Coordinates of C-alpha atoms and ligand atoms in Angstrom, one line a residue:
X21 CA -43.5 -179.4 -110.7
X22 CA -44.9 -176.0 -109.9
X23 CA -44.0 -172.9 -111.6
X24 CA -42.7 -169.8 -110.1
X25 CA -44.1 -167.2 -108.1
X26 CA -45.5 -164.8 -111.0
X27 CA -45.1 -161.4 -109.2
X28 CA -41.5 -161.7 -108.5
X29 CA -40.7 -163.0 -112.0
X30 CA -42.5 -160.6 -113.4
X31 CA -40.1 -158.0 -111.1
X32 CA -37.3 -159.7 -111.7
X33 CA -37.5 -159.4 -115.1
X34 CA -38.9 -155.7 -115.2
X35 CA -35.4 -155.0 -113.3
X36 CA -33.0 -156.8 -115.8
X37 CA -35.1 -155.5 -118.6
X38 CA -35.0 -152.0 -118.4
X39 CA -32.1 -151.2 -116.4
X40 CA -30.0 -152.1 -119.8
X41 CA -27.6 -149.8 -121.1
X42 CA -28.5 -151.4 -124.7
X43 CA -31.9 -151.8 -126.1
X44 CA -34.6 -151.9 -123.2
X45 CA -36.9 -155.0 -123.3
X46 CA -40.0 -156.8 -121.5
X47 CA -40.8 -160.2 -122.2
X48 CA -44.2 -160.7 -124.1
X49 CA -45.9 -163.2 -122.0
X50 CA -46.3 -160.1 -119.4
X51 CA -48.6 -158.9 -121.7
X52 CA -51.1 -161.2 -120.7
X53 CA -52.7 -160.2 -117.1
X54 CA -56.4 -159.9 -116.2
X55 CA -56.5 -156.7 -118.4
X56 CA -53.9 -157.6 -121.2
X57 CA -55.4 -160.9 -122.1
X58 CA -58.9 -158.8 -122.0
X59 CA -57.4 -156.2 -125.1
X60 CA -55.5 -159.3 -126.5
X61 CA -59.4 -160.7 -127.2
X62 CA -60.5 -157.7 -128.2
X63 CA -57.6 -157.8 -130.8
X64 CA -59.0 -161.0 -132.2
X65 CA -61.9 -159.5 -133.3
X66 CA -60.9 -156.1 -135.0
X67 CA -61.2 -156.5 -138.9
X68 CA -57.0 -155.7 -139.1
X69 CA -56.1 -158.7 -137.5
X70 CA -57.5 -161.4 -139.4
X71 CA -54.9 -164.2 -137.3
X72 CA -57.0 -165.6 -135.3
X73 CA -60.4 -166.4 -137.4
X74 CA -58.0 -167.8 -139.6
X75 CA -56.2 -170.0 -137.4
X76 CA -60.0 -171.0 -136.2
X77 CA -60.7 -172.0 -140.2
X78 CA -57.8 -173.9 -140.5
X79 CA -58.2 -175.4 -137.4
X80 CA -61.9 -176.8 -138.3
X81 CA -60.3 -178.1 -142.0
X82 CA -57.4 -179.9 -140.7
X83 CA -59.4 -181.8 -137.9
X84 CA -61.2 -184.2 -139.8
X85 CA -57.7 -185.5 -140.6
X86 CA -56.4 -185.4 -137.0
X87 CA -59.3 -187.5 -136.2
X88 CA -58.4 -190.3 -139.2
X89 CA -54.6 -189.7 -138.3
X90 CA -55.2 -190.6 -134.4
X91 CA -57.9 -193.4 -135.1
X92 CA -56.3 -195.3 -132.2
X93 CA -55.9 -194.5 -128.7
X94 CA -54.5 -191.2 -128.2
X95 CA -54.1 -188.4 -125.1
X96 CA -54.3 -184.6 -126.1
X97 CA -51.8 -181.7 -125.0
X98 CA -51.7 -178.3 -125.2
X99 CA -48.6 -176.0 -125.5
X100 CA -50.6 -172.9 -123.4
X101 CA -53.9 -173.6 -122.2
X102 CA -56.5 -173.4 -124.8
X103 CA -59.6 -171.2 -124.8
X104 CA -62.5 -173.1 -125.9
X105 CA -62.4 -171.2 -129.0
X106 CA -59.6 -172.6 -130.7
X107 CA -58.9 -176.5 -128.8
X108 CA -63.0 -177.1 -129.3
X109 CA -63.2 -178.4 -133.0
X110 CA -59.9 -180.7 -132.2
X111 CA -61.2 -182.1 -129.1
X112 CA -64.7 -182.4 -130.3
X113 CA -63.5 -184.8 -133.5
X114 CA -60.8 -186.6 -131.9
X115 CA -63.6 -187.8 -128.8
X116 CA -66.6 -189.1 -131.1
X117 CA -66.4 -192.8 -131.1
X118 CA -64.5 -192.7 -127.6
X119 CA -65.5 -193.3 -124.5
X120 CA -63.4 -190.2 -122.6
X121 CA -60.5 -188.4 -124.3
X122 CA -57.6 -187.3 -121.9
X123 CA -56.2 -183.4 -122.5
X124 CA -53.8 -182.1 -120.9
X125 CA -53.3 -178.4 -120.8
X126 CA -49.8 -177.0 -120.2
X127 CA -49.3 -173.7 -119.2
X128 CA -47.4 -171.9 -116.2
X129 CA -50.3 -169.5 -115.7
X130 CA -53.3 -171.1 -113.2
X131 CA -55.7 -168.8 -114.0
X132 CA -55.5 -169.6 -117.4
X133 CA -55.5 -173.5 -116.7
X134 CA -59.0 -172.6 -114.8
X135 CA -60.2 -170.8 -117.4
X136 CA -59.6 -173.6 -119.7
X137 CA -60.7 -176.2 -117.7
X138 CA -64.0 -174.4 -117.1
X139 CA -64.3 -174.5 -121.5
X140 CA -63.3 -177.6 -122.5
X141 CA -64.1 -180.0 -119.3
X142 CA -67.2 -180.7 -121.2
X143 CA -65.7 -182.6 -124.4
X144 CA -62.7 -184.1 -122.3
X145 CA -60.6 -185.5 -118.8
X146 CA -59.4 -181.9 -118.4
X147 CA -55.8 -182.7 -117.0
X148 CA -53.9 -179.2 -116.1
X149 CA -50.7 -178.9 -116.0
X150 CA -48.8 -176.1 -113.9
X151 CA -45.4 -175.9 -115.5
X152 CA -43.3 -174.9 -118.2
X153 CA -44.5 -176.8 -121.8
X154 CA -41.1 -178.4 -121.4
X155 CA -41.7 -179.9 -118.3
X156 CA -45.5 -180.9 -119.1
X157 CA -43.7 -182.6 -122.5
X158 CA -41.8 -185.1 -120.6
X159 CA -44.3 -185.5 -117.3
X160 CA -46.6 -186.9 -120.0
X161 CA -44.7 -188.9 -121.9
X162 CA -43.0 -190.8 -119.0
X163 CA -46.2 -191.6 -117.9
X164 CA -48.8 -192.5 -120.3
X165 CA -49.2 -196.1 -121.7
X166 CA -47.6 -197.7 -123.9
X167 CA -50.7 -197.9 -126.4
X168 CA -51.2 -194.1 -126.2
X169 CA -50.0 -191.8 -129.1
X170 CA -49.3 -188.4 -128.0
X171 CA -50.5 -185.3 -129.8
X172 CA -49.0 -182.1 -129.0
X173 CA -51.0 -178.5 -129.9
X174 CA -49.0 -176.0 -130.2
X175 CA -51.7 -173.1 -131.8
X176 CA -52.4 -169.7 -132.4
X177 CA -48.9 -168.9 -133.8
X178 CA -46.9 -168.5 -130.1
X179 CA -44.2 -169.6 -131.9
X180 CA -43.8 -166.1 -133.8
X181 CA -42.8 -164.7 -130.2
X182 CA -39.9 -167.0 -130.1
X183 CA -36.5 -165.9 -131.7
X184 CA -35.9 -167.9 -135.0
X185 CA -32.8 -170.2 -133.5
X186 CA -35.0 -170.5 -129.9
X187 CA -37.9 -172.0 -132.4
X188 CA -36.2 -174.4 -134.0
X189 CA -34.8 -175.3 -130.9
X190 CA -37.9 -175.7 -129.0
X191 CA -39.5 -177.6 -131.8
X192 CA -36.6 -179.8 -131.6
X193 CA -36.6 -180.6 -127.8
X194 CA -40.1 -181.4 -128.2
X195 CA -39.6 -183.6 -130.5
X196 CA -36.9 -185.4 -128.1
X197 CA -39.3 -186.0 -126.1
X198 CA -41.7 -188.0 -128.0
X199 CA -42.0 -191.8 -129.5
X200 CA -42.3 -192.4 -132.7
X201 CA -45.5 -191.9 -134.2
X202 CA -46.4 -189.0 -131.9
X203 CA -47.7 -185.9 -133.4
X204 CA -47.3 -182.3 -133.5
X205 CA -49.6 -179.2 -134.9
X206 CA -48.4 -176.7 -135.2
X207 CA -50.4 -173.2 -135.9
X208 CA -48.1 -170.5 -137.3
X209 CA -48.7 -167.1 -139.1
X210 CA -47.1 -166.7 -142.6
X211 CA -45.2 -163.7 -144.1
X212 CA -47.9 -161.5 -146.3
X213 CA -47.7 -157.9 -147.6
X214 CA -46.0 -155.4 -145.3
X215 CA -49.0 -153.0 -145.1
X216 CA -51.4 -155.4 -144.4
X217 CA -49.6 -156.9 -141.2
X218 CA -48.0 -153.6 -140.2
X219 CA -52.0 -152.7 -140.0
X220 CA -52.1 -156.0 -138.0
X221 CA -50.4 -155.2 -135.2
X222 CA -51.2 -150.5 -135.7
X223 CA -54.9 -150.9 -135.8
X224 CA -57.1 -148.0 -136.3
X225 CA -59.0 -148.1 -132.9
X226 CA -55.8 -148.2 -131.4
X227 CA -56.3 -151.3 -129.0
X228 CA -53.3 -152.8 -130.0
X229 CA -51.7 -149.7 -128.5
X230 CA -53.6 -149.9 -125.7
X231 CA -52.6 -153.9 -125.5
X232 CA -48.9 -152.8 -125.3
X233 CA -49.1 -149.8 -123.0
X234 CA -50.8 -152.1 -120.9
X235 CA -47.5 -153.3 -120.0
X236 CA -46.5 -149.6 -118.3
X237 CA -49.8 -149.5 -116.5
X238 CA -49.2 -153.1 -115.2
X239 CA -46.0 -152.1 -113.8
X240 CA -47.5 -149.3 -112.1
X241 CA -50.7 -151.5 -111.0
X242 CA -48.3 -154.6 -109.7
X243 CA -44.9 -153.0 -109.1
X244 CA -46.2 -149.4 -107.6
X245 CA -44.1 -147.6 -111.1
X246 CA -44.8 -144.4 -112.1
X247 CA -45.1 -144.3 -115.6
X248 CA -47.1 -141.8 -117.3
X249 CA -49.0 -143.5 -120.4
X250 CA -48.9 -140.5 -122.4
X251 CA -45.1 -140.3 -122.8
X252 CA -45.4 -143.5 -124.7
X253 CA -45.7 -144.4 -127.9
X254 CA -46.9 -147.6 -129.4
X255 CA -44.4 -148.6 -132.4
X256 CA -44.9 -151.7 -135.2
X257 CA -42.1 -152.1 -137.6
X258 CA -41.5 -154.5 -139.8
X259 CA -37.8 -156.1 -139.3
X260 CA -37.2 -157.4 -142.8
X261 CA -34.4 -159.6 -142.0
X262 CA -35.5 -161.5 -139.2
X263 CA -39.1 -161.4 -140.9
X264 CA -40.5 -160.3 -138.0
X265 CA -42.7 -157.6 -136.8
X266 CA -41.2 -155.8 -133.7
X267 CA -43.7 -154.0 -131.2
X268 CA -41.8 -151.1 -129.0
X269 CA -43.0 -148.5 -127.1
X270 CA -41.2 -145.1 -127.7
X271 CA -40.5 -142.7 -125.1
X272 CA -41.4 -139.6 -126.1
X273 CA -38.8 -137.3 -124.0
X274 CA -36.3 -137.8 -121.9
X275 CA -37.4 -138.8 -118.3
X276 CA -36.8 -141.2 -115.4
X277 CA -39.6 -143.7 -114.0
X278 CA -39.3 -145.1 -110.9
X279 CA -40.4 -148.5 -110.6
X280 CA -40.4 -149.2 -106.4
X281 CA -41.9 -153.0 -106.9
X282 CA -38.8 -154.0 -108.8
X283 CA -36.3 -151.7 -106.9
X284 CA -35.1 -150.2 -109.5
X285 CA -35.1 -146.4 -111.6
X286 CA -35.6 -146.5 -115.4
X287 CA -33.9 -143.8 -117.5
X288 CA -34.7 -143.1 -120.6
X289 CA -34.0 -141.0 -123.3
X290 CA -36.0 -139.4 -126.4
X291 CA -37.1 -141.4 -129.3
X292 CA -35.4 -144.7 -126.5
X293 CA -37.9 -147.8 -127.0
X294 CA -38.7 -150.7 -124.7
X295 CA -39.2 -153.8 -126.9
X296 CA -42.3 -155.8 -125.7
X297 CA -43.1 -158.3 -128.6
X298 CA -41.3 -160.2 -131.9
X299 CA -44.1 -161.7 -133.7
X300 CA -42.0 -164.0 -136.4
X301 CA -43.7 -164.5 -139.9
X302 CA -43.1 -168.0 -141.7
X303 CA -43.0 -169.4 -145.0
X304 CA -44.4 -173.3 -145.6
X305 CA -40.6 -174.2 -146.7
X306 CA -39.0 -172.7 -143.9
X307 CA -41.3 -175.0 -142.0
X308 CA -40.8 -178.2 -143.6
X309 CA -37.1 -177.4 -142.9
X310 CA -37.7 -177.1 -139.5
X311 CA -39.7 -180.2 -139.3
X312 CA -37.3 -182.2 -140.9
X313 CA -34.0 -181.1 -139.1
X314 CA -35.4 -181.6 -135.6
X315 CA -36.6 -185.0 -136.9
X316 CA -40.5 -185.1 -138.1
X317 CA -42.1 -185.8 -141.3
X318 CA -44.8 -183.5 -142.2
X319 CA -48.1 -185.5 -142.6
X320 CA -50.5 -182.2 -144.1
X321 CA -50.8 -178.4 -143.9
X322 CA -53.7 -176.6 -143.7
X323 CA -53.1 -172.7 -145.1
X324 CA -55.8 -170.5 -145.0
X325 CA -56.9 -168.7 -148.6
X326 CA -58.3 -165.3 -147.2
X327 CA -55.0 -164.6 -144.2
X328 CA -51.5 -166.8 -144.8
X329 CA -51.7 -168.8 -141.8
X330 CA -50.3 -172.0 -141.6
X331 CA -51.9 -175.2 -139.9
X332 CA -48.9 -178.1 -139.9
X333 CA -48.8 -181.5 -138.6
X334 CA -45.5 -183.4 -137.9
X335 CA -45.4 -187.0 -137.1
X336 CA -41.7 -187.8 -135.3
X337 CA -40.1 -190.4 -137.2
Ligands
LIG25 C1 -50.7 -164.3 -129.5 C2 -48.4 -164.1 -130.1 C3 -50.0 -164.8 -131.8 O1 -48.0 -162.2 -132.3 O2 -49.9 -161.9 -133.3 C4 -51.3 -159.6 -131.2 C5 -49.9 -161.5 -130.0 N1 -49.5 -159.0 -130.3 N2 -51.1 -158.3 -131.4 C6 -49.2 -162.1 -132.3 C7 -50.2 -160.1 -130.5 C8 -50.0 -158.0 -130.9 C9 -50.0 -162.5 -131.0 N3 -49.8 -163.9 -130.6

């Protein structure tokens, strides 16, 4: 159950991505190397991007009620390793009155699973898991007791970089996965007024262009490319009918880059974009819908007052 070896994915994928004749693309989770996951932190803290502190105060409302909903024996997981930040308040209610608690961190990226170990081995059994969430899913379930309930975290709105039908999908295999009983939170970001989540993702300071560009010096750091920054531009639009924000980067002229680490030669033209990042924007109903096709009731939600954002707990039936 091991995942694959990051640096030629990442190649692979840098090849297929923007050697397209149609729109160019990167995948976002190669946003998030020493560096990117650096400016993504800095992102949680500029005063455009209010995401993340609110996912952190709905997180601390709703888990009182985790704690009463999983009074019994229960083992934690976590769809992407959790940074102390945001798993602390969940792990730190569910374990009074235990003896140990069990979590078990999924994620395909071992640093990350070090990282989160090193936070949260205090409050629990840190249990990594180096694999897709998928795979972690079902390793767990086939194994665990048959007294245990399962609770799945899936926070900090990840799902918004999945398509809509990839979502519901997922959300769905997941729940395949589980007994009855078993539960799912969910943490997703809700649709608000354009201009304040075009700001979101177009801050003044400009890290979240510096977070995406990121992806053209990465290429040049891991793949030996030769992309110069500055005929980049970072782009958030809002795609109103996927109810989505798109992040691109726009070349600025017409130019080739050649990108040795991938073997390949990227060619673009003026005004061409690379898209690097979908971040989908929910409603509660198109939740619940979701929830109940792919087979869960929905046992509370937790919305933030100050930033829509959206925590939701499914039980599968
Ligand atoms: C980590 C996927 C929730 O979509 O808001 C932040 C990533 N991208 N600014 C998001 C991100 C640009 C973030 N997620």
């Amino acid at each position: 159950m091991t995942a694959p070896a990051p640096a030629q994915e990442f190649a692979i994928h840098v090849r297929d991505g923007l050697t397209q004749h149609e729109q160019k693309w990167l995948s976002a989770r190669f946003f998030y190397d020493e560096m990117g996951s650096a400016l993504f932190e800095a992102i949680t803290l500029l005063p455009e991007y209010g995401l993340t502190r609110a996912d952190e105060r709905a997180i601390a409302r709703c888990a009182p009620d985790l704690a009463a909903e999983f009074r019994g024996e229960v083992i934690v997981a976590e769809l992407g390793s959790g940074s102390g930040r945001k798993t602390r308040p969940v792990l730190d209610t569910l374990r009074a009155g235990r003896r140990f608690l069990d979590y078990y961190p999924i994620d395909v990226s071992q640093r990350a699973l070090e990282t989160c170990r090193r936070e949260l081995a205090p409050l629990a059994r840190v249990l990594p898991l180096h694999c897709t969430y998928l795979q972690g899913v079902r390793h767990l379930t086939a194994r665990r007791r048959a007294d245990q309930r399962l609770l799945v975290l899936f926070l900090g709105s990840t799902i918004g970089n999945f398509e809509r039908a990839e979502a519901r999908r997922f959300l769905a295999d997941i729940r395949r996965c589980l007994r009855s009983g078993d539960g799912l939170l969910l943490g997703a970001d809700l649709v608000k007024p354009v201009d304040v989540m075009l700001r979101a993702y177009d801050d003044e300071l400009g890290v979240t262009a510096a977070f995406n560009l990121n992806l053209l010096a990465r290429m040049n750091r891991d793949l030996e490319a030769n992309f110069d920054l500055r005929c980049f531009q970072h782009l958030a639009l809002w795609n109103h009918n996927e109810s989505r924000i798109e992040m691109h980067l726009c070349s600025l002229m017409k130019h080739e880059v050649a990108i040795p680490g991938a073997g390949c030669l990227a060619a673009f033209r003026e005004g061409e974009t690379i898209w690097t990042e979908s971040s989908h924007k929910y409603t509660i109903e198109e939740l619940h819908e979701i929830a109940r096709e792919a087979g869960y009731s929905i046992a509370g939600d937790w919305v933030d007052a100050e930033w829509h954002f959206a925590e939701t707990l499914w039980l599968a039936e």
